[in-house]
Tab-separated table of N, CA and C in Angstrom:
chain	number	residue	atom	x	y	z
A	1	MET	N	-309.953	13.256	-132.759
A	1	MET	CA	-309.879	12.350	-133.890
A	1	MET	C	-308.845	11.258	-133.644
A	2	LYS	N	-307.667	11.677	-133.127
A	2	LYS	CA	-306.601	10.731	-132.854
A	2	LYS	C	-307.029	9.749	-131.760
A	3	THR	N	-307.722	10.251	-130.745
A	3	THR	CA	-308.212	9.406	-129.656
A	3	THR	C	-309.246	8.411	-130.170
A	4	ALA	N	-310.104	8.851	-131.088
A	4	ALA	CA	-311.123	7.958	-131.653
A	4	ALA	C	-310.469	6.834	-132.461
A	5	LEU	N	-309.396	7.146	-133.207
A	5	LEU	CA	-308.697	6.121	-133.971
A	5	LEU	C	-308.012	5.115	-133.061
A	6	ILE	N	-307.443	5.593	-131.961
A	6	ILE	CA	-306.802	4.694	-131.005
A	6	ILE	C	-307.845	3.787	-130.359
A	7	ALA	N	-308.989	4.355	-129.998
A	7	ALA	CA	-310.062	3.560	-129.397
A	7	ALA	C	-310.583	2.525	-130.386
A	8	LEU	N	-310.736	2.906	-131.652
A	8	LEU	CA	-311.200	1.979	-132.678
A	8	LEU	C	-310.188	0.851	-132.880
A	9	GLY	N	-308.923	1.185	-132.916
A	9	GLY	CA	-307.870	0.177	-133.063
A	9	GLY	C	-307.857	-0.792	-131.899
A	10	ALA	N	-308.017	-0.271	-130.672
A	10	ALA	CA	-308.047	-1.135	-129.486
A	10	ALA	C	-309.258	-2.065	-129.531
A	11	ALA	N	-310.388	-1.565	-129.984
A	11	ALA	CA	-311.601	-2.394	-130.080
A	11	ALA	C	-311.406	-3.513	-131.091
A	12	LEU	N	-310.759	-3.208	-132.218
A	12	LEU	CA	-310.508	-4.242	-133.220
A	12	LEU	C	-309.550	-5.308	-132.704
A	13	VAL	N	-308.526	-4.900	-131.968
A	13	VAL	CA	-307.578	-5.851	-131.395
A	13	VAL	C	-308.288	-6.758	-130.395
A	14	MET	N	-309.145	-6.191	-129.554
A	14	MET	CA	-309.873	-6.986	-128.556
A	14	MET	C	-310.842	-7.945	-129.234
A	15	ALA	N	-311.462	-7.537	-130.316
A	15	ALA	CA	-312.388	-8.415	-131.035
A	15	ALA	C	-311.636	-9.591	-131.656
A	16	GLY	N	-310.414	-9.368	-132.082
A	16	GLY	CA	-309.599	-10.424	-132.657
A	16	GLY	C	-309.142	-11.436	-131.629
A	17	CYS	N	-309.148	-11.084	-130.347
A	17	CYS	CA	-308.723	-11.975	-129.278
A	17	CYS	C	-309.880	-12.770	-128.690
A	18	ALA	N	-311.058	-12.689	-129.274
A	18	ALA	CA	-312.207	-13.440	-128.768
A	18	ALA	C	-311.933	-14.936	-128.906
A	19	ASN	N	-312.743	-15.744	-128.269
A	19	ASN	CA	-312.547	-17.190	-128.283
A	19	ASN	C	-312.469	-17.717	-129.709
A	20	PRO	N	-311.308	-18.300	-130.091
A	20	PRO	CA	-311.193	-18.817	-131.453
A	20	PRO	C	-311.950	-20.139	-131.585
A	21	THR	N	-312.429	-20.441	-132.767
A	21	THR	CA	-313.035	-21.745	-133.020
A	21	THR	C	-312.090	-22.516	-133.917
A	22	PHE	N	-311.955	-23.800	-133.660
A	22	PHE	CA	-311.061	-24.655	-134.412
A	22	PHE	C	-311.874	-25.415	-135.442
A	23	THR	N	-311.520	-25.270	-136.690
A	23	THR	CA	-312.266	-25.934	-137.750
A	23	THR	C	-311.438	-26.973	-138.489
A	24	GLU	N	-310.197	-27.179	-138.064
A	24	GLU	CA	-309.365	-28.138	-138.759
A	24	GLU	C	-309.689	-29.560	-138.302
A	25	GLY	N	-309.262	-30.529	-139.063
A	25	GLY	CA	-309.423	-31.918	-138.673
A	25	GLY	C	-310.797	-32.472	-138.966
A	26	ALA	N	-311.018	-33.656	-138.451
A	26	ALA	CA	-312.277	-34.352	-138.696
A	26	ALA	C	-313.393	-33.777	-137.834
A	27	LYS	N	-314.619	-34.061	-138.228
A	27	LYS	CA	-315.783	-33.609	-137.474
A	27	LYS	C	-316.066	-34.568	-136.335
A	28	VAL	N	-316.636	-34.043	-135.268
A	28	VAL	CA	-317.069	-34.880	-134.168
A	28	VAL	C	-318.258	-35.698	-134.658
A	29	ALA	N	-318.252	-36.995	-134.346
A	29	ALA	CA	-319.378	-37.836	-134.745
A	29	ALA	C	-320.619	-37.425	-133.971
A	30	ARG	N	-321.781	-37.452	-134.643
A	30	ARG	CA	-323.017	-37.099	-133.958
A	30	ARG	C	-324.158	-37.920	-134.529
A	31	ARG	N	-325.116	-38.229	-133.663
A	31	ARG	CA	-326.275	-38.996	-134.090
A	31	ARG	C	-327.278	-38.045	-134.728
A	32	VAL	N	-327.768	-38.441	-135.884
A	32	VAL	CA	-328.768	-37.654	-136.595
A	32	VAL	C	-330.029	-38.511	-136.679
A	33	ASP	N	-331.098	-38.077	-136.014
A	33	ASP	CA	-332.338	-38.843	-136.002
A	33	ASP	C	-333.233	-38.527	-137.189
A	34	ASP	N	-333.054	-37.386	-137.806
A	34	ASP	CA	-333.891	-36.970	-138.916
A	34	ASP	C	-333.247	-37.436	-140.223
A	35	GLN	N	-333.865	-38.380	-140.905
A	35	GLN	CA	-333.282	-38.928	-142.128
A	35	GLN	C	-333.220	-37.916	-143.265
A	36	SER	N	-333.974	-36.821	-143.158
A	36	SER	CA	-333.902	-35.802	-144.206
A	36	SER	C	-332.769	-34.805	-143.963
A	37	ALA	N	-332.024	-34.986	-142.860
A	37	ALA	CA	-330.895	-34.102	-142.578
A	37	ALA	C	-329.795	-34.345	-143.606
A	38	PRO	N	-329.095	-33.295	-144.034
A	38	PRO	CA	-328.102	-33.458	-145.104
A	38	PRO	C	-326.927	-34.349	-144.737
A	39	ASP	N	-326.588	-34.459	-143.446
A	39	ASP	CA	-325.440	-35.299	-143.090
A	39	ASP	C	-325.865	-36.542	-142.310
A	40	ALA	N	-327.085	-37.033	-142.553
A	40	ALA	CA	-327.561	-38.241	-141.883
A	40	ALA	C	-326.854	-39.481	-142.422
A	41	ARG	N	-326.385	-39.431	-143.640
A	41	ARG	CA	-325.694	-40.555	-144.252
A	41	ARG	C	-324.247	-40.617	-143.782
A	42	MET	N	-323.743	-41.822	-143.595
A	42	MET	CA	-322.358	-41.996	-143.166
A	42	MET	C	-321.419	-41.464	-144.255
A	43	GLN	N	-320.390	-40.775	-143.852
A	43	GLN	CA	-319.382	-40.271	-144.791
A	43	GLN	C	-318.222	-41.252	-144.822
A	44	TYR	N	-317.743	-41.594	-146.008
A	44	TYR	CA	-316.675	-42.576	-146.168
A	44	TYR	C	-315.362	-41.897	-146.546
A	45	ASP	N	-314.284	-42.679	-146.491
A	45	ASP	CA	-312.944	-42.220	-146.861
A	45	ASP	C	-312.526	-41.009	-146.036
A	46	GLN	N	-312.728	-41.111	-144.742
A	46	GLN	CA	-312.341	-40.023	-143.846
A	46	GLN	C	-312.064	-40.552	-142.448
A	47	VAL	N	-311.591	-39.656	-141.594
A	47	VAL	CA	-311.334	-39.949	-140.188
A	47	VAL	C	-312.405	-39.251	-139.363
A	48	VAL	N	-313.005	-39.990	-138.417
A	48	VAL	CA	-314.055	-39.441	-137.556
A	48	VAL	C	-313.590	-39.535	-136.110
A	49	ILE	N	-313.665	-38.428	-135.390
A	49	ILE	CA	-313.310	-38.405	-133.978
A	49	ILE	C	-314.585	-38.626	-133.180
A	50	LEU	N	-314.633	-39.713	-132.420
A	50	LEU	CA	-315.851	-40.113	-131.727
A	50	LEU	C	-316.076	-39.365	-130.418
A	51	ASP	N	-315.012	-39.047	-129.694
A	51	ASP	CA	-315.151	-38.408	-128.379
A	51	ASP	C	-315.147	-36.898	-128.510
A	52	ARG	N	-316.204	-36.282	-128.030
A	52	ARG	CA	-316.311	-34.826	-128.070
A	52	ARG	C	-315.171	-34.159	-127.294
A	53	SER	N	-314.651	-34.823	-126.270
A	53	SER	CA	-313.562	-34.235	-125.477
A	53	SER	C	-312.281	-34.068	-126.287
A	54	LEU	N	-312.113	-34.846	-127.348
A	54	LEU	CA	-310.914	-34.731	-128.178
A	54	LEU	C	-311.017	-33.643	-129.228
A	55	GLN	N	-312.229	-33.342	-129.667
A	55	GLN	CA	-312.395	-32.363	-130.739
A	55	GLN	C	-313.632	-31.530	-130.471
A	56	SER	N	-313.434	-30.293	-130.098
A	56	SER	CA	-314.554	-29.382	-129.921
A	56	SER	C	-314.192	-28.046	-130.553
A	57	ASP	N	-315.185	-27.193	-130.705
A	57	ASP	CA	-314.943	-25.894	-131.339
A	57	ASP	C	-314.005	-25.008	-130.532
A	58	LYS	N	-314.004	-25.169	-129.205
A	58	LYS	CA	-313.218	-24.256	-128.369
A	58	LYS	C	-311.909	-24.843	-127.872
A	59	ALA	N	-311.841	-26.158	-127.702
A	59	ALA	CA	-310.638	-26.744	-127.116
A	59	ALA	C	-310.303	-28.079	-127.765
A	60	GLY	N	-310.133	-28.095	-129.060
A	60	GLY	CA	-309.796	-29.338	-129.736
A	60	GLY	C	-308.444	-29.843	-129.267
A	61	ARG	N	-308.390	-31.103	-128.833
A	61	ARG	CA	-307.147	-31.661	-128.304
A	61	ARG	C	-306.340	-32.397	-129.368
A	62	ILE	N	-306.999	-32.873	-130.418
A	62	ILE	CA	-306.260	-33.489	-131.514
A	62	ILE	C	-306.801	-32.971	-132.840
A	63	ALA	N	-305.988	-33.078	-133.856
A	63	ALA	CA	-306.394	-32.678	-135.204
A	63	ALA	C	-305.890	-33.735	-136.180
A	64	VAL	N	-306.613	-33.926	-137.250
A	64	VAL	CA	-306.189	-34.829	-138.313
A	64	VAL	C	-305.406	-33.991	-139.317
A	65	GLU	N	-304.106	-34.225	-139.383
A	65	GLU	CA	-303.243	-33.459	-140.285
A	65	GLU	C	-303.421	-33.916	-141.728
A	66	SER	N	-303.491	-35.222	-141.935
A	66	SER	CA	-303.706	-35.756	-143.275
A	66	SER	C	-304.219	-37.173	-143.153
A	67	GLN	N	-304.863	-37.642	-144.215
A	67	GLN	CA	-305.352	-39.014	-144.246
A	67	GLN	C	-305.528	-39.435	-145.691
A	68	GLY	N	-305.442	-40.723	-145.913
A	68	GLY	CA	-305.605	-41.234	-147.264
A	68	GLY	C	-305.388	-42.730	-147.306
A	69	ALA	N	-305.443	-43.281	-148.506
A	69	ALA	CA	-305.264	-44.720	-148.687
A	69	ALA	C	-304.526	-44.971	-149.990
A	70	ARG	N	-303.857	-46.098	-150.053
A	70	ARG	CA	-303.172	-46.527	-151.272
A	70	ARG	C	-303.128	-48.048	-151.295
A	71	ARG	N	-302.923	-48.589	-152.460
A	71	ARG	CA	-302.826	-50.035	-152.621
A	71	ARG	C	-301.418	-50.519	-152.289
A	72	ASN	N	-301.353	-51.597	-151.517
A	72	ASN	CA	-300.091	-52.283	-151.261
A	72	ASN	C	-299.739	-53.111	-152.491
A	73	PRO	N	-298.508	-53.549	-152.632
A	73	PRO	CA	-298.145	-54.406	-153.772
A	73	PRO	C	-298.983	-55.690	-153.842
A	74	THR	N	-299.517	-56.124	-152.701
A	74	THR	CA	-300.336	-57.344	-152.674
A	74	THR	C	-301.783	-57.089	-153.082
A	75	GLY	N	-302.160	-55.828	-153.293
A	75	GLY	CA	-303.521	-55.487	-153.690
A	75	GLY	C	-304.439	-55.101	-152.549
A	76	THR	N	-303.968	-55.215	-151.308
A	76	THR	CA	-304.781	-54.789	-150.173
A	76	THR	C	-304.774	-53.264	-150.071
A	77	LEU	N	-305.759	-52.707	-149.389
A	77	LEU	CA	-305.848	-51.253	-149.224
A	77	LEU	C	-305.204	-50.855	-147.899
A	78	ARG	N	-304.271	-49.927	-147.954
A	78	ARG	CA	-303.566	-49.448	-146.761
A	78	ARG	C	-304.045	-48.047	-146.450
A	79	VAL	N	-304.551	-47.856	-145.218
A	79	VAL	CA	-305.059	-46.560	-144.765
A	79	VAL	C	-304.025	-45.928	-143.845
A	80	ILE	N	-303.775	-44.638	-144.046
A	80	ILE	CA	-302.806	-43.900	-143.227
A	80	ILE	C	-303.457	-42.598	-142.773
A	81	ALA	N	-303.357	-42.313	-141.462
A	81	ALA	CA	-303.864	-41.050	-140.914
A	81	ALA	C	-302.801	-40.457	-140.000
A	82	GLN	N	-302.465	-39.181	-140.223
A	82	GLN	CA	-301.530	-38.467	-139.352
A	82	GLN	C	-302.349	-37.614	-138.394
A	83	LEU	N	-302.073	-37.786	-137.101
A	83	LEU	CA	-302.842	-37.115	-136.050
A	83	LEU	C	-301.927	-36.227	-135.232
A	84	ARG	N	-302.359	-35.000	-134.974
A	84	ARG	CA	-301.555	-34.044	-134.204
A	84	ARG	C	-302.154	-33.839	-132.819
A	85	ASN	N	-301.295	-33.896	-131.813
A	85	ASN	CA	-301.668	-33.554	-130.442
A	85	ASN	C	-301.580	-32.035	-130.330
A	86	ARG	N	-302.685	-31.389	-130.016
A	86	ARG	CA	-302.707	-29.930	-129.948
A	86	ARG	C	-302.542	-29.421	-128.522
A	87	THR	N	-302.104	-30.298	-127.628
A	87	THR	CA	-301.889	-29.901	-126.236
A	87	THR	C	-300.399	-29.998	-125.906
A	88	ASP	N	-300.048	-29.531	-124.714
A	88	ASP	CA	-298.660	-29.598	-124.261
A	88	ASP	C	-298.340	-30.879	-123.506
A	89	PHE	N	-299.318	-31.751	-123.306
A	89	PHE	CA	-299.089	-32.967	-122.541
A	89	PHE	C	-299.309	-34.200	-123.413
A	90	ARG	N	-298.768	-35.312	-122.948
A	90	ARG	CA	-298.863	-36.573	-123.668
A	90	ARG	C	-300.297	-37.108	-123.627
A	91	GLN	N	-300.775	-37.645	-124.744
A	91	GLN	CA	-302.126	-38.208	-124.815
A	91	GLN	C	-302.080	-39.609	-125.407
A	92	ALA	N	-302.993	-40.447	-124.926
A	92	ALA	CA	-303.167	-41.783	-125.499
A	92	ALA	C	-304.541	-41.824	-126.156
A	93	ILE	N	-304.551	-42.181	-127.436
A	93	ILE	CA	-305.812	-42.320	-128.164
A	93	ILE	C	-305.826	-43.706	-128.805
A	94	GLU	N	-306.990	-44.095	-129.326
A	94	GLU	CA	-307.113	-45.366	-130.016
A	94	GLU	C	-307.784	-45.134	-131.367
A	95	ALA	N	-307.407	-45.963	-132.341
A	95	ALA	CA	-307.974	-45.832	-133.685
A	95	ALA	C	-308.265	-47.220	-134.249
A	96	ARG	N	-309.288	-47.282	-135.095
A	96	ARG	CA	-309.603	-48.497	-135.829
A	96	ARG	C	-310.168	-48.105	-137.189
A	97	VAL	N	-310.221	-49.074	-138.097
A	97	VAL	CA	-310.699	-48.787	-139.446
A	97	VAL	C	-311.669	-49.875	-139.893
A	98	SER	N	-312.681	-49.460	-140.634
A	98	SER	CA	-313.630	-50.377	-141.276
A	98	SER	C	-313.471	-50.219	-142.784
A	99	PHE	N	-313.651	-51.322	-143.513
A	99	PHE	CA	-313.484	-51.311	-144.962
A	99	PHE	C	-314.810	-51.625	-145.646
A	100	TYR	N	-315.023	-51.026	-146.830
A	100	TYR	CA	-316.276	-51.153	-147.570
A	100	TYR	C	-315.973	-51.386	-149.049
A	101	ASP	N	-316.938	-52.013	-149.751
A	101	ASP	CA	-316.772	-52.224	-151.187
A	101	ASP	C	-317.251	-50.995	-151.957
A	102	SER	N	-317.272	-51.077	-153.280
A	102	SER	CA	-317.639	-49.913	-154.088
A	102	SER	C	-319.105	-49.524	-153.921
A	103	GLY	N	-319.943	-50.424	-153.402
A	103	GLY	CA	-321.339	-50.099	-153.115
A	103	GLY	C	-321.554	-49.675	-151.679
A	104	TYR	N	-320.474	-49.435	-150.944
A	104	TYR	CA	-320.483	-48.977	-149.556
A	104	TYR	C	-321.028	-50.018	-148.580
A	105	ALA	N	-320.924	-51.288	-148.924
A	105	ALA	CA	-321.309	-52.362	-148.009
A	105	ALA	C	-320.064	-52.798	-147.237
A	106	PRO	N	-320.201	-53.074	-145.928
A	106	PRO	CA	-319.045	-53.573	-145.168
A	106	PRO	C	-318.535	-54.863	-145.803
A	107	ILE	N	-317.235	-54.920	-146.025
A	107	ILE	CA	-316.699	-56.068	-146.763
A	107	ILE	C	-315.582	-56.774	-146.017
A	108	ASP	N	-314.876	-56.095	-145.192
A	108	ASP	CA	-313.753	-56.683	-144.469
A	108	ASP	C	-313.983	-56.474	-142.983
A	109	ARG	N	-313.260	-57.175	-142.192
A	109	ARG	CA	-313.397	-57.032	-140.741
A	109	ARG	C	-313.032	-55.622	-140.294
A	110	THR	N	-313.679	-55.153	-139.227
A	110	THR	CA	-313.247	-53.904	-138.590
A	110	THR	C	-312.021	-54.235	-137.763
A	111	SER	N	-310.993	-53.440	-137.853
A	111	SER	CA	-309.756	-53.735	-137.132
A	111	SER	C	-309.967	-53.568	-135.626
A	112	ALA	N	-309.056	-54.127	-134.868
A	112	ALA	CA	-309.064	-53.931	-133.417
A	112	ALA	C	-308.655	-52.490	-133.122
A	113	TRP	N	-309.011	-52.006	-131.950
A	113	TRP	CA	-308.566	-50.666	-131.545
A	113	TRP	C	-307.060	-50.700	-131.348
A	114	ASN	N	-306.347	-49.791	-131.993
A	114	ASN	CA	-304.888	-49.667	-131.876
A	114	ASN	C	-304.554	-48.422	-131.076
A	115	ARG	N	-303.724	-48.578	-130.065
A	115	ARG	CA	-303.339	-47.451	-129.211
A	115	ARG	C	-302.245	-46.639	-129.886
A	116	ILE	N	-302.399	-45.317	-129.829
A	116	ILE	CA	-301.416	-44.384	-130.377
A	116	ILE	C	-301.055	-43.408	-129.267
A	117	ILE	N	-299.776	-43.271	-128.985
A	117	ILE	CA	-299.305	-42.325	-127.974
A	117	ILE	C	-298.818	-41.076	-128.704
A	118	LEU	N	-299.420	-39.942	-128.362
A	118	LEU	CA	-299.037	-38.664	-128.972
A	118	LEU	C	-298.304	-37.824	-127.939
A	119	ASP	N	-297.033	-37.503	-128.199
A	119	ASP	CA	-296.291	-36.605	-127.325
A	119	ASP	C	-296.879	-35.206	-127.431
A	120	GLY	N	-296.592	-34.362	-126.434
A	120	GLY	CA	-297.089	-32.993	-126.433
A	120	GLY	C	-296.751	-32.276	-127.734
A	121	ASN	N	-297.762	-31.734	-128.409
A	121	ASN	CA	-297.615	-31.027	-129.680
A	121	ASN	C	-296.959	-31.889	-130.768
A	122	GLY	N	-297.021	-33.202	-130.588
A	122	GLY	CA	-296.397	-34.109	-131.550
A	122	GLY	C	-297.392	-34.685	-132.540
A	123	VAL	N	-296.852	-35.432	-133.489
A	123	VAL	CA	-297.655	-36.063	-134.529
A	123	VAL	C	-297.471	-37.570	-134.428
A	124	GLY	N	-298.576	-38.295	-134.532
A	124	GLY	CA	-298.551	-39.748	-134.559
A	124	GLY	C	-299.218	-40.243	-135.825
A	125	VAL	N	-298.954	-41.497	-136.168
A	125	VAL	CA	-299.486	-42.060	-137.405
A	125	VAL	C	-300.246	-43.345	-137.087
A	126	PHE	N	-301.434	-43.465	-137.683
A	126	PHE	CA	-302.207	-44.698	-137.635
A	126	PHE	C	-302.152	-45.314	-139.019
A	127	GLU	N	-301.782	-46.594	-139.086
A	127	GLU	CA	-301.726	-47.312	-140.355
A	127	GLU	C	-302.375	-48.677	-140.170
A	128	GLU	N	-303.173	-49.070	-141.138
A	128	GLU	CA	-303.814	-50.390	-141.105
A	128	GLU	C	-304.113	-50.796	-142.538
A	129	SER	N	-303.983	-52.091	-142.815
A	129	SER	CA	-304.271	-52.618	-144.149
A	129	SER	C	-305.442	-53.587	-144.086
A	130	SER	N	-306.200	-53.636	-145.176
A	130	SER	CA	-307.290	-54.599	-145.278
A	130	SER	C	-306.700	-55.991	-145.466
A	131	THR	N	-307.521	-57.006	-145.220
A	131	THR	CA	-307.066	-58.370	-145.475
A	131	THR	C	-307.517	-58.839	-146.852
A	132	LEU	N	-308.543	-58.184	-147.404
A	132	LEU	CA	-309.019	-58.502	-148.743
A	132	LEU	C	-308.313	-57.625	-149.765
A	133	THR	N	-308.411	-57.994	-151.026
A	133	THR	CA	-307.679	-57.256	-152.062
A	133	THR	C	-308.584	-56.330	-152.854
A	134	GLY	N	-308.832	-56.614	-154.092
A	134	GLY	CA	-309.481	-55.696	-155.025
A	134	GLY	C	-310.883	-55.241	-154.668
A	135	GLN	N	-311.633	-56.019	-153.860
A	135	GLN	CA	-313.005	-55.638	-153.558
A	135	GLN	C	-313.089	-54.413	-152.646
A	136	VAL	N	-312.073	-54.164	-151.872
A	136	VAL	CA	-312.098	-53.055	-150.910
A	136	VAL	C	-311.894	-51.741	-151.653
A	137	ALA	N	-312.878	-50.814	-151.492
A	137	ALA	CA	-312.813	-49.545	-152.213
A	137	ALA	C	-312.852	-48.332	-151.294
A	138	HIS	N	-313.439	-48.467	-150.105
A	138	HIS	CA	-313.601	-47.326	-149.198
A	138	HIS	C	-313.244	-47.722	-147.774
A	139	TYR	N	-313.049	-46.718	-146.930
A	139	TYR	CA	-312.682	-46.955	-145.534
A	139	TYR	C	-313.313	-45.890	-144.649
A	140	LEU	N	-313.305	-46.154	-143.350
A	140	LEU	CA	-313.720	-45.183	-142.349
A	140	LEU	C	-312.872	-45.413	-141.105
A	141	VAL	N	-312.083	-44.417	-140.711
A	141	VAL	CA	-311.245	-44.505	-139.518
A	141	VAL	C	-311.994	-43.827	-138.363
A	142	GLU	N	-312.010	-44.508	-137.209
A	142	GLU	CA	-312.625	-43.956	-135.999
A	142	GLU	C	-311.544	-43.735	-134.952
A	143	ILE	N	-311.623	-42.586	-134.280
A	143	ILE	CA	-310.656	-42.221	-133.245
A	143	ILE	C	-311.423	-42.013	-131.937
A	144	ARG	N	-310.875	-42.516	-130.839
A	144	ARG	CA	-311.455	-42.290	-129.515
A	144	ARG	C	-310.349	-42.120	-128.489
A	145	GLU	N	-310.724	-41.625	-127.319
A	145	GLU	CA	-309.778	-41.522	-126.219
A	145	GLU	C	-309.461	-42.916	-125.732
A	146	ALA	N	-308.207	-43.162	-125.349
A	146	ALA	CA	-307.811	-44.496	-124.914
A	146	ALA	C	-308.596	-44.916	-123.678
A	147	ARG	N	-308.982	-46.170	-123.640
A	147	ARG	CA	-309.750	-46.719	-122.513
A	147	ARG	C	-308.901	-47.644	-121.705
């Protein structure tokens, strides 16, 4: 009986050490050809990681710690995203943001790609403001590996 309990405990410990999946952060962008698919529509007010090498179920290299937007005193929309390097080495990534009105139509220019250097296990911040004021209601931040 004692041996069976020890064997059961060892089996449970080994099962807990199986390959973990990482579910934190933004989803990897993917093309959906079927318009009836539930996620075929673009999702707004979020951060999307474009490169599969940066975010995968088994070896995610970056994570989105937090993201959001607020109005500047001038009325423009300021987007802020905190990104965590989940590796032990330094990484260079790039980010840009697109702005949309309340009807989800593109309304402001898409920003240029901005380089962000993330130290090993460190956190970096991406910040960008719209050039238009009250019409801007939504945003979409895109992240890719530096080119």
